[in-house]
Coordinates of C-alpha atoms in Angstrom, one line a residue:
X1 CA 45.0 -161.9 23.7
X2 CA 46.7 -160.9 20.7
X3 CA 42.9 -159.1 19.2
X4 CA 43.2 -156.9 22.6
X5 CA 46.8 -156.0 22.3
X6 CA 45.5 -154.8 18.9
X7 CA 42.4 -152.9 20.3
X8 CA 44.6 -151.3 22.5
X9 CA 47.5 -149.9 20.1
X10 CA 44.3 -149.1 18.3
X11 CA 43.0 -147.0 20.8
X12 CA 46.2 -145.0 21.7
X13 CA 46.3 -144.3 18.5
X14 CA 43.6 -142.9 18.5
X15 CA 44.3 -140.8 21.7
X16 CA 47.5 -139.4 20.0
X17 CA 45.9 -138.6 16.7
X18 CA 43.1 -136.0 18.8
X19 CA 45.9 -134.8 20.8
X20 CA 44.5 -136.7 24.2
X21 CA 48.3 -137.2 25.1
X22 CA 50.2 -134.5 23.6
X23 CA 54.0 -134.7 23.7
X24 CA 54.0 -130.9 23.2
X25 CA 51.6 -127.9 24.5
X26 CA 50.7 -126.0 21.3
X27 CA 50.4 -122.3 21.5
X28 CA 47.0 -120.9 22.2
X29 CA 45.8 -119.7 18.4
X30 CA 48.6 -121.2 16.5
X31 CA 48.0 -123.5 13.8
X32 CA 48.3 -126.8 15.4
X33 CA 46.2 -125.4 18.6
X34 CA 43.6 -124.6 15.8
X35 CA 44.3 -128.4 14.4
X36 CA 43.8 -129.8 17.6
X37 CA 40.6 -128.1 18.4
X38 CA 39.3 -128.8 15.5
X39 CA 40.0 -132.5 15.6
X40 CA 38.2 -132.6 18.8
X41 CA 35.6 -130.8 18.5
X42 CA 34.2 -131.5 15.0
X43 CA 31.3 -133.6 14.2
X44 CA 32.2 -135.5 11.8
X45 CA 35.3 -136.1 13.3
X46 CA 34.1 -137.9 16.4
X47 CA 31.1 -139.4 14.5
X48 CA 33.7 -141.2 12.4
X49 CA 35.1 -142.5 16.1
X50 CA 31.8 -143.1 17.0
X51 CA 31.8 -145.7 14.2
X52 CA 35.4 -146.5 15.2
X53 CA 34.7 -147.6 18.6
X54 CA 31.3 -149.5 17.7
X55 CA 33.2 -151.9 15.3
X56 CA 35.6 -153.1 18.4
X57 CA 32.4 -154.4 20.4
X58 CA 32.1 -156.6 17.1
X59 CA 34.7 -158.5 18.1
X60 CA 33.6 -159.8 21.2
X61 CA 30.3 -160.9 19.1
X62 CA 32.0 -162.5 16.4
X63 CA 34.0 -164.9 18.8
X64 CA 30.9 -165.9 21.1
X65 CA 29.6 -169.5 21.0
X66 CA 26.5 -169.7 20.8
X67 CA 23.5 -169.6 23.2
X68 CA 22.7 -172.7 25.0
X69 CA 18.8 -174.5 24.5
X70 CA 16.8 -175.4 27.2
X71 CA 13.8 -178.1 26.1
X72 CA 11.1 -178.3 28.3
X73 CA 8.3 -180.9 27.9
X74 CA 5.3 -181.3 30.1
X75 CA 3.0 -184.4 29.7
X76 CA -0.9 -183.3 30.1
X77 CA -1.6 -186.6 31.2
X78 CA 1.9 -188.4 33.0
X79 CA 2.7 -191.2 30.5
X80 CA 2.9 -194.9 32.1
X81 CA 6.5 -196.7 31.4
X82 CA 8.5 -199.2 32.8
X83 CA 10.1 -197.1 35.6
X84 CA 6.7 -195.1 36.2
X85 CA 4.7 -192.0 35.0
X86 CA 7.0 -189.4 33.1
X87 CA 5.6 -186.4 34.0
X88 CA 8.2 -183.9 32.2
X89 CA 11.7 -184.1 30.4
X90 CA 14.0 -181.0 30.3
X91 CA 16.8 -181.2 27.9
X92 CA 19.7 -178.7 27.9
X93 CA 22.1 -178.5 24.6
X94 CA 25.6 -176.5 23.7
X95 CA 26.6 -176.5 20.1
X96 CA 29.8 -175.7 19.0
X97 CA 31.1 -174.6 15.2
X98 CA 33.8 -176.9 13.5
X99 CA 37.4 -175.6 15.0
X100 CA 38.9 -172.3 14.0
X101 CA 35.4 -171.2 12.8
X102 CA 35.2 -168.7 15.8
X103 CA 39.3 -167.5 15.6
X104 CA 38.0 -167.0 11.6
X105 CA 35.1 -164.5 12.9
X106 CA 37.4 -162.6 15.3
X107 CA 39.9 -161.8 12.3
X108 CA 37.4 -160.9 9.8
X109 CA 35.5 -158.5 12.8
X110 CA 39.1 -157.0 13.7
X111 CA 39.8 -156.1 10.1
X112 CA 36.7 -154.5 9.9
X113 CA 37.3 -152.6 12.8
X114 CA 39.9 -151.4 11.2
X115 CA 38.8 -150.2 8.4
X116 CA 36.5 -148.2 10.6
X117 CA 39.4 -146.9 11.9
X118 CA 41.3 -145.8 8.8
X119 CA 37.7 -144.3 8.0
X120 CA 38.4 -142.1 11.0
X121 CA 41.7 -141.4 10.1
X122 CA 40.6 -140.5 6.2
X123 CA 38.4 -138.1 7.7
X124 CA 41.0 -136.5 10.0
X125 CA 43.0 -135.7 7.4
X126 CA 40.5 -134.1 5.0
X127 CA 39.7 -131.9 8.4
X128 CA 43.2 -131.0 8.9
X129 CA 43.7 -130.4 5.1
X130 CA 40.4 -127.8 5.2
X131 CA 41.6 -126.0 8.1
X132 CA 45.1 -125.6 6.7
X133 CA 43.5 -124.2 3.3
X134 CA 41.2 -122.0 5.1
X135 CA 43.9 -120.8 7.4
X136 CA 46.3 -120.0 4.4
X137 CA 43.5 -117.9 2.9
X138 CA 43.4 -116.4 6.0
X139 CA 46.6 -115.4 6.4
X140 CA 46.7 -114.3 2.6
X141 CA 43.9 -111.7 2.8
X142 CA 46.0 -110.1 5.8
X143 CA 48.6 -109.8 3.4
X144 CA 46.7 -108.4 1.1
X145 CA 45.1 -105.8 3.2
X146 CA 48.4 -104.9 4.8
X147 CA 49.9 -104.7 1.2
X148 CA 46.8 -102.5 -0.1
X149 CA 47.3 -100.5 3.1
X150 CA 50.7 -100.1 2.2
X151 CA 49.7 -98.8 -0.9
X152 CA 46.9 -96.4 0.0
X153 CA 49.4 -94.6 2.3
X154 CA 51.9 -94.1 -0.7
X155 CA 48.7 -92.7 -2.8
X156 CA 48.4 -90.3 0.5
X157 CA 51.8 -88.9 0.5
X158 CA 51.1 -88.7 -4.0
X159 CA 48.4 -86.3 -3.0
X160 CA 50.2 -84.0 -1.2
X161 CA 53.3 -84.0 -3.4
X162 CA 50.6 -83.3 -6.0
X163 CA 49.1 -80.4 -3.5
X164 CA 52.3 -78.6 -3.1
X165 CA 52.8 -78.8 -7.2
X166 CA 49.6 -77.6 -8.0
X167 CA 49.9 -74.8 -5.0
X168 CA 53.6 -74.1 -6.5
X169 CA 53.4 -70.3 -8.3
X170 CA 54.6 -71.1 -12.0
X171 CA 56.7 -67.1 -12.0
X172 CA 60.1 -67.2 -12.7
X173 CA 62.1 -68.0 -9.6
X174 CA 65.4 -69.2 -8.6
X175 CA 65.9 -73.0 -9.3
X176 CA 66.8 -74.8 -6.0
X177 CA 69.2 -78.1 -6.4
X178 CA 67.3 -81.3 -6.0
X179 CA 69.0 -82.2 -3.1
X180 CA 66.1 -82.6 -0.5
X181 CA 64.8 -85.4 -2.9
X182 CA 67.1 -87.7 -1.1
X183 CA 64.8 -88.2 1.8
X184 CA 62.2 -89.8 -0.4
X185 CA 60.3 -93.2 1.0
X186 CA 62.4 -95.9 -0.1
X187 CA 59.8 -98.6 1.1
X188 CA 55.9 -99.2 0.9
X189 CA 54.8 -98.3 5.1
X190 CA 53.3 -101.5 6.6
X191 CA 50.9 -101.1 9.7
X192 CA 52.6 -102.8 12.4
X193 CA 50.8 -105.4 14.5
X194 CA 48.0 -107.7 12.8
X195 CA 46.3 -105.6 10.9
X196 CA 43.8 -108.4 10.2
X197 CA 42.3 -107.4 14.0
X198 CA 42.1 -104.3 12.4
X199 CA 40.3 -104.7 9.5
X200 CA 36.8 -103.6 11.0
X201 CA 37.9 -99.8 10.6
X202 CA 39.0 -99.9 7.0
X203 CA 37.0 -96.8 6.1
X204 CA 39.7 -95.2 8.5
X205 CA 42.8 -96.7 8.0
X206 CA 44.5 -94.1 6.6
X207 CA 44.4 -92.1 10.1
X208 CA 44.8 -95.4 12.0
X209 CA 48.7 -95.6 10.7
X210 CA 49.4 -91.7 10.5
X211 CA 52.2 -92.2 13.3
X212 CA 53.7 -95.0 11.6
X213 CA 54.0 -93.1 8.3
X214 CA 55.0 -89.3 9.6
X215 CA 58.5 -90.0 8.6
X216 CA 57.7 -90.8 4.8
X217 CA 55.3 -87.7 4.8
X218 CA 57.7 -85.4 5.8
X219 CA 60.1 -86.8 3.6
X220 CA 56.8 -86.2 0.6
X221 CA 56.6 -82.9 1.7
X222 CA 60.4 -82.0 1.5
X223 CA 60.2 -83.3 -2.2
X224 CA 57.3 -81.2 -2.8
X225 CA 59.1 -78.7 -1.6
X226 CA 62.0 -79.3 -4.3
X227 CA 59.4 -79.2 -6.8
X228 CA 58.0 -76.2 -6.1
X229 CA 61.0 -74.6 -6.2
X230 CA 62.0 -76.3 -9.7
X231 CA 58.5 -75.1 -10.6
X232 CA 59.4 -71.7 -10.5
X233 CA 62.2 -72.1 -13.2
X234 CA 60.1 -74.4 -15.6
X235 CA 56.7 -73.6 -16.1
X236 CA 56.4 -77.4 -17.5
X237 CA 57.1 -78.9 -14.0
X238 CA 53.8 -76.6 -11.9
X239 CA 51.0 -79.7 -11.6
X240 CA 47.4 -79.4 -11.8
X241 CA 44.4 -80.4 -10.2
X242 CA 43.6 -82.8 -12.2
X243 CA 46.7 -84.6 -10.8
X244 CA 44.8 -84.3 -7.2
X245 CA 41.8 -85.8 -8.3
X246 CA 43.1 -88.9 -10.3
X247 CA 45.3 -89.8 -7.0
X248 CA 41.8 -89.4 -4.7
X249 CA 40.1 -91.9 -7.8
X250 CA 42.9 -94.5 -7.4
X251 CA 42.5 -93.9 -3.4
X252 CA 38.7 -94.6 -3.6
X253 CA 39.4 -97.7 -5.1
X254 CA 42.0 -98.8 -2.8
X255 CA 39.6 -98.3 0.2
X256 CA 36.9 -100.0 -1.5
X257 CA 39.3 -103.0 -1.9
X258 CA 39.9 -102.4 1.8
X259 CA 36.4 -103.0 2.5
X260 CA 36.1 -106.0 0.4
X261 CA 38.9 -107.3 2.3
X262 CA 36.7 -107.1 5.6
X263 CA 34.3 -108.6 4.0
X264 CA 36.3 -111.8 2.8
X265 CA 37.6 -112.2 6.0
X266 CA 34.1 -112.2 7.8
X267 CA 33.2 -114.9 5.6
X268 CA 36.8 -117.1 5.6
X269 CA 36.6 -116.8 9.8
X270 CA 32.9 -118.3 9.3
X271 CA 33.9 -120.8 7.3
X272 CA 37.1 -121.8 9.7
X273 CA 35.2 -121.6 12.8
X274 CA 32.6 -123.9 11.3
X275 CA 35.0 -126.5 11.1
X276 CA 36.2 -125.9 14.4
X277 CA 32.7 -126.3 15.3
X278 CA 32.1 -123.1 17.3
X279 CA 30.5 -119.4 17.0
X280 CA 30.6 -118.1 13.5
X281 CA 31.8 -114.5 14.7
X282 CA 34.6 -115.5 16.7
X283 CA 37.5 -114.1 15.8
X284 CA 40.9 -116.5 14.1
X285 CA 43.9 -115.0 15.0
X286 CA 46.8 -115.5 12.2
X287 CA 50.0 -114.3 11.9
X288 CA 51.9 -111.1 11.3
X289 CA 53.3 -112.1 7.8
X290 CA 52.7 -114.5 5.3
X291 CA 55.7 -117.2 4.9
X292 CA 56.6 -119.5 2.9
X293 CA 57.1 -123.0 4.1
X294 CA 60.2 -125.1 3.8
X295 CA 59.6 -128.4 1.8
X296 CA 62.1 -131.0 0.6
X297 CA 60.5 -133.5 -1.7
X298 CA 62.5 -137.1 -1.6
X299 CA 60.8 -139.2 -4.2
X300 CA 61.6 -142.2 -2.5
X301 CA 60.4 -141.2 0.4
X302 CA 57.3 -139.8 -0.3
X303 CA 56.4 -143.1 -1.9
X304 CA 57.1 -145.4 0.6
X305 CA 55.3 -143.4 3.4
X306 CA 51.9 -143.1 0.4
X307 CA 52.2 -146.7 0.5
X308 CA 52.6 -147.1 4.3
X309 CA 50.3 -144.3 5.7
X310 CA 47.7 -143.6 3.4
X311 CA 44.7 -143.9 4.7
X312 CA 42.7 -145.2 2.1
X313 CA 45.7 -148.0 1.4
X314 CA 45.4 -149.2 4.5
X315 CA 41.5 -149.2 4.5
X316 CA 41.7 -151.3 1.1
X317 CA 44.2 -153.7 2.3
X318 CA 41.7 -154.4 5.8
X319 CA 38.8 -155.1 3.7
X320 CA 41.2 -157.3 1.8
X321 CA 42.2 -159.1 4.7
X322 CA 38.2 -159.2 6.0
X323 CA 37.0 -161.1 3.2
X324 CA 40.1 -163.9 3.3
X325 CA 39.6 -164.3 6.9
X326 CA 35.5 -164.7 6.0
X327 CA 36.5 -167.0 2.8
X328 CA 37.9 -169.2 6.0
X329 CA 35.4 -168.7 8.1
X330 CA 32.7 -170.1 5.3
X331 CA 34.8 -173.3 4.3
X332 CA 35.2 -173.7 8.4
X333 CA 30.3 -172.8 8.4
X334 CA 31.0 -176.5 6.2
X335 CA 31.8 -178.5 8.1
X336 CA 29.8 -179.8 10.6
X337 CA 29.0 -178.4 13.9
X338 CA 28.7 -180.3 17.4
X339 CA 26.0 -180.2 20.3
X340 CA 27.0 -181.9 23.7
X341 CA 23.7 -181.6 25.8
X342 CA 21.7 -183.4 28.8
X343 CA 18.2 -185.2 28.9
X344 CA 16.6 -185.6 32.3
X345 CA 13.0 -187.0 32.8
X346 CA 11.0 -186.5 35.7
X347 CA 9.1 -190.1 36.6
X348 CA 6.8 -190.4 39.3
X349 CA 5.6 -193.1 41.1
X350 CA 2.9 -196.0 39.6
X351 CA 0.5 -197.9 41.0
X352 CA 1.0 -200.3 37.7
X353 CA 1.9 -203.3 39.4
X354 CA 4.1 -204.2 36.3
X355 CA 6.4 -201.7 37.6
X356 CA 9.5 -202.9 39.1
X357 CA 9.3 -201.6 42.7
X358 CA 13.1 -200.9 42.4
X359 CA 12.7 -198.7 39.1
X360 CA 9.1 -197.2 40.3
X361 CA 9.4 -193.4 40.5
X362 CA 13.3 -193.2 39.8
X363 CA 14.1 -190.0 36.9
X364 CA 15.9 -190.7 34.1
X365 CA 19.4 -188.9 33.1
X366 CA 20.7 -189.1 29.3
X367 CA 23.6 -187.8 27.9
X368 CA 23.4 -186.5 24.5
X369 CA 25.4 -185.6 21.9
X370 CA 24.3 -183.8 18.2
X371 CA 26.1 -183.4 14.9
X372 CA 24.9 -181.2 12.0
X373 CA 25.3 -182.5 8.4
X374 CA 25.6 -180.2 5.8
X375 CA 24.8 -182.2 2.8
X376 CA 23.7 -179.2 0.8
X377 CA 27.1 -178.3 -0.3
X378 CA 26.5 -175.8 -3.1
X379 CA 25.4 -173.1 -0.4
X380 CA 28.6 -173.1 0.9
X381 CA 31.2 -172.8 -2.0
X382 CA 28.9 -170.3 -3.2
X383 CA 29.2 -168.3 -0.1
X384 CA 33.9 -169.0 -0.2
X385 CA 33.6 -167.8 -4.4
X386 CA 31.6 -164.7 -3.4
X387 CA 33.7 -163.8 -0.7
X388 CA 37.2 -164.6 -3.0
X389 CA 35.9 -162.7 -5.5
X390 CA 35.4 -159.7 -3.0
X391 CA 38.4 -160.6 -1.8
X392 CA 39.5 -159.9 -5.6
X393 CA 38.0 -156.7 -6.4
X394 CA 39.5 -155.1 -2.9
X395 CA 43.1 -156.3 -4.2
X396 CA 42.4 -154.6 -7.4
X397 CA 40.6 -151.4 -5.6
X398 CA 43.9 -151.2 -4.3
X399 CA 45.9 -151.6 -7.0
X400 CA 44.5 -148.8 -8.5
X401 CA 43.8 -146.5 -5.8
X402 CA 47.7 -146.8 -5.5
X403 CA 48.0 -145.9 -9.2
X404 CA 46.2 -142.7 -8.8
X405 CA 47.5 -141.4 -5.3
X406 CA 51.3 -142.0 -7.2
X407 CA 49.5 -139.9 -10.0
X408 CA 48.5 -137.4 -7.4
X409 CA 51.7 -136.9 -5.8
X410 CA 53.3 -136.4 -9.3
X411 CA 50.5 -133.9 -10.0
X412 CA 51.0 -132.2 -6.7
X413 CA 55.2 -132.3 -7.1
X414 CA 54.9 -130.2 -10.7
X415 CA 52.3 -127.7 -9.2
X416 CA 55.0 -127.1 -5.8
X417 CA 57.5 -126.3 -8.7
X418 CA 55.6 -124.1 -10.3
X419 CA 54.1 -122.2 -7.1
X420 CA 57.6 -121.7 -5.9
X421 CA 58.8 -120.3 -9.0
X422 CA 55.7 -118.0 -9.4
X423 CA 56.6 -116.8 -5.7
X424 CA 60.4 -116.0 -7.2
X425 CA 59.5 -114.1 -10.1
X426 CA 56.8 -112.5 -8.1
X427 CA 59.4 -111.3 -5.2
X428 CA 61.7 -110.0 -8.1
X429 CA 59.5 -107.9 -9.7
X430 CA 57.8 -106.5 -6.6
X431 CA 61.4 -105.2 -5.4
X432 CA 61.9 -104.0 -9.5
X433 CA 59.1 -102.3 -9.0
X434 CA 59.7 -100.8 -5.5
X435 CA 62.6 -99.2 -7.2
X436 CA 61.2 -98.0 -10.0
X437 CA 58.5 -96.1 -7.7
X438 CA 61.3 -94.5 -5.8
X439 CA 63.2 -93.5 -9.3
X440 CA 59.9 -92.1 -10.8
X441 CA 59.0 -90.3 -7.5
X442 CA 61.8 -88.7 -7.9
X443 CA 60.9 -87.6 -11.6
X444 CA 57.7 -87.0 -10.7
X445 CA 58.9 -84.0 -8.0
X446 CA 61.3 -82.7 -10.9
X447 CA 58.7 -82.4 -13.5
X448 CA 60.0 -85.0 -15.9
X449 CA 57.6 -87.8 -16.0
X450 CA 53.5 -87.6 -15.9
X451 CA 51.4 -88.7 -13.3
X452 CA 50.0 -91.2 -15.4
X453 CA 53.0 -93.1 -15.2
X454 CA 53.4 -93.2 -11.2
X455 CA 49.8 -94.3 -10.9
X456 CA 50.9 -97.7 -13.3
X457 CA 54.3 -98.0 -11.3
X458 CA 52.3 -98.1 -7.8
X459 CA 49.3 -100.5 -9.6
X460 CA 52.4 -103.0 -10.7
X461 CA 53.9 -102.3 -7.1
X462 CA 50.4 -103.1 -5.3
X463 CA 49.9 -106.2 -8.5
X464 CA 53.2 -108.0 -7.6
X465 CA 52.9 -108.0 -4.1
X466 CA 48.8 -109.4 -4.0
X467 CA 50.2 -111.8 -6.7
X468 CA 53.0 -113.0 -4.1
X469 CA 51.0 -113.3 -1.5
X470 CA 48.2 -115.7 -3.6
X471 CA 51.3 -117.6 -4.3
X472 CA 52.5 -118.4 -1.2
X473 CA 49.1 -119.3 -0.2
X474 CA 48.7 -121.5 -3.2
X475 CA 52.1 -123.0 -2.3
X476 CA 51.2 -123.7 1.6
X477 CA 48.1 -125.2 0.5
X478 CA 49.9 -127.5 -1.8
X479 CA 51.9 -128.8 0.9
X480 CA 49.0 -129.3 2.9
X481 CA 47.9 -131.0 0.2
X482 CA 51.1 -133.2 0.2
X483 CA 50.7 -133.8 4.2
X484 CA 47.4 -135.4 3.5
X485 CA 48.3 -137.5 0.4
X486 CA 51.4 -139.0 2.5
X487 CA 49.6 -138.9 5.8
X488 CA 51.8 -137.5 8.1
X489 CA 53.2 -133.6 8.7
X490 CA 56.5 -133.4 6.6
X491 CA 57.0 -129.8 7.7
X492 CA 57.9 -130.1 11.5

């Protein structure tokens, strides 16, 4: 009774861990829909339950007596006795193993089965922990083509401030105020919606977001037309076309990174969608913006749940438990073992006049009983040392399996710290940057700074913001990481 109660909780827990009973409906194309999908449809997921769910119809075996004999003996020619001719005995016999031998079997089959089962759950989480990495990188490359994007249209409304300077007469003219400079773009143009859906037409994604950005061209333009005017005063202020081509250079490369972008992504949905086990060229859907996730670290409790949940704890400690409940069931194989059992000849009838004529032709019934005796008794201590020692080594697997998931979490814990510093001093230098674009816009419209020097302010601008978004990445993956070294989701 109490190994099917076990089976049982076993088996919900299994229903809950593929999301048979959810508690919750997950959103189509969110994370934890993608989680779930995954967890039932991969293959090595539910071979790993496969394996699960043949170790419970162990258990049955383990506890099973064993089969009755049936002896059958005909006599060629019928055998004259005292009662008759004995023509054929049948003997039928039951053995049964010394008691607790078969409640010793059923433990060491249950453990087993669960081991099987933390198998299972091992491999879950190494599926959940690749589809949260590969969803991360995901999401990073659509911040990092939104952010090039970004980028490319700044470089766009560069060329045409260039244009108007290089178009600007250099004759002496009356020098306008630099009022209309004020209108200048104050931040990068994103491309609204998921620009990862996008991505196939990277060749044109300039004209794709021309509506989004009209504003911060006519606001390029206005400055342009400052400059022109400031032109006319100084002759040191007129651009050239040089200026033009170097911004068309940097824009080549920017839609080349564009391209390789596409190109990453192609591959990371392959890769995602092979865990999800379905078509390679099926599209992942991810989110707008890349954040970071909230994550507390408690020591203490971190610990206890390693020491709890973890998988590969809780598998050690089973086969523990399977070889202490087989060290029993081998000192229980010593002892001997008992046969109850039933002898019945089949007489017939004699002409011997010896016979009695009461007994003549009357069968035979004789109960019977059998003991084993194991008198070899080195077979079976060796068989309880091998399994203490196994017994042993599993208790020091663990030990030390413990030793290097604490080590692990330690490792993990300084790498969070650093990530989420990284993704600080990325952040602040990004929006240093952003203001120093807008400040040497500005110069660069009045004539008092070279082109040169935009061009490294927007590659710093475009740097920082790739750089934050690899960190965040790193940092989410890093808690995924966490998730699966605790075993359970400690950001919901």
């Amino acid at each position: 009774m109490k190994n099917k109660i076990r089976i049982q909780t076993y088996i919900t827990g299994i229903a809950l861990l593929l999301g048979i009973l959810p508690a919750f409906s997950q959103q189509a194309d969110s994370l934890s829909w993608y989680l779930e999908t995954a967890a039932r449809n991969n293959p090595l997921i539910n071979s790993n339950f496969a394996l699960y769910k043949a170790s419970l119809e162990k258990i049955p075996q383990a506890g099973a007596y064993a089969d009755p004999e049936l002896d059958i003996g005909l006599f060629v020619k019928p055998m004259e006795t005292l009662s008759g001719k004995q023509i054929a005995d049948f003997t039928l016999m039951q053995m049964f193993p010394w008691f607790g031998t078969r409640k010793a079997a059923r433990n060491e089959a249950t453990e087993m089965s669960r081991m099987a089962y933390e198998q299972f759950r091992e491999a879950r989480n190494n599926l959940f922990y690749e589809v949260k990495s590969q969803w991360y990188q995901l999401c990073n490359l659509n911040e990092q083509y939104k952010n090039t994007q970004a980028n490319l249209l700044l470089l766009e409304q560069l060329e045409k401030l260039a244009l108007n300077r290089y178009s600007a007469p250099s004759t002496n003219a009356p020098t306008p105020t630099t009022a209309t400079v004020v209108s200048t773009v104050t931040t990068p143009p994103v491309a609204t919606g998921n620009s990862m859906d996008n991505m196939g037409g990277m060749g044109s994604s300039p004209q794709t977001t021309a509506q989004g950005t009209s504003a911060g061209n006519a606001s390029m333009q206005s400055m342009g037309a400052g400059s022109m005017g400031s032109s006319m005063g100084s002759g040191s202020s007129s651009g050239s076309m040089s200026d033009v081509l170097r911004i068309q250079i940097e824009k080549a490369e920017l839609q080349n990174n564009l391209e390789i972008l596409a190109s990453s992504r192609i591959a990371a949905e392959a890769r995602f969608n092979a865990l999800l086990n379905r078509k390679q060229d099926m599209r992942v859907a991810v989110p707008d913006s890349l954040e970071q996730l909230r994550f507390l670290i408690d020591d203490q409790a971190m610990t206890d749940s390693i020491i709890t949940a973890n998988p590969m704890l809780s598998m050690l400690e089973a086969e523990a438990n399977a070889y202490r409940a087989k060290a029993v069931m081998d000192k229980k194989m010593s002892y001997p073992m008992f046969g109850i059992g039933l002898q019945y000849s089949l007489v017939g009838k004699s002409n011997n006049k010896m016979v009695m004529d009461d007994m003549n032709g009357m069968d035979m019934f004789m109960p019977m009983f059998k003991i084993s005796i194991p008198i070899f008794r080195k077979k079976y201590q060796a068989q309880q040392k091998e399994s203490q020692h196994y017994r042993r080594a599993s208790e020091l697997k663990y030990e030390n399996t413990l030793n290097q998931l604490q080590s692990e979490y330690q490792t993990v814990k300084q790498q969070l710290a650093d990530a989420a510093r990284k993704i600080a001093l990325y952040k602040k230098q990004q929006e240093l940057s952003l203001s120093t674009w807008q400040l040497i816009v500005r110069e660069f419209s009045a004539g008092t700074t070279s082109l040169t020097e935009v061009i490294q302010v927007e590659r710093q601008l475009l740097d920082y913001s790739l750089k934050k978004s690899e960190a965040i990445a790193e940092y989410n993956t890093m808690v995924a990481g966490m998730e699966k070294l605790v075993a359970t989701s400690i950001n919901e």
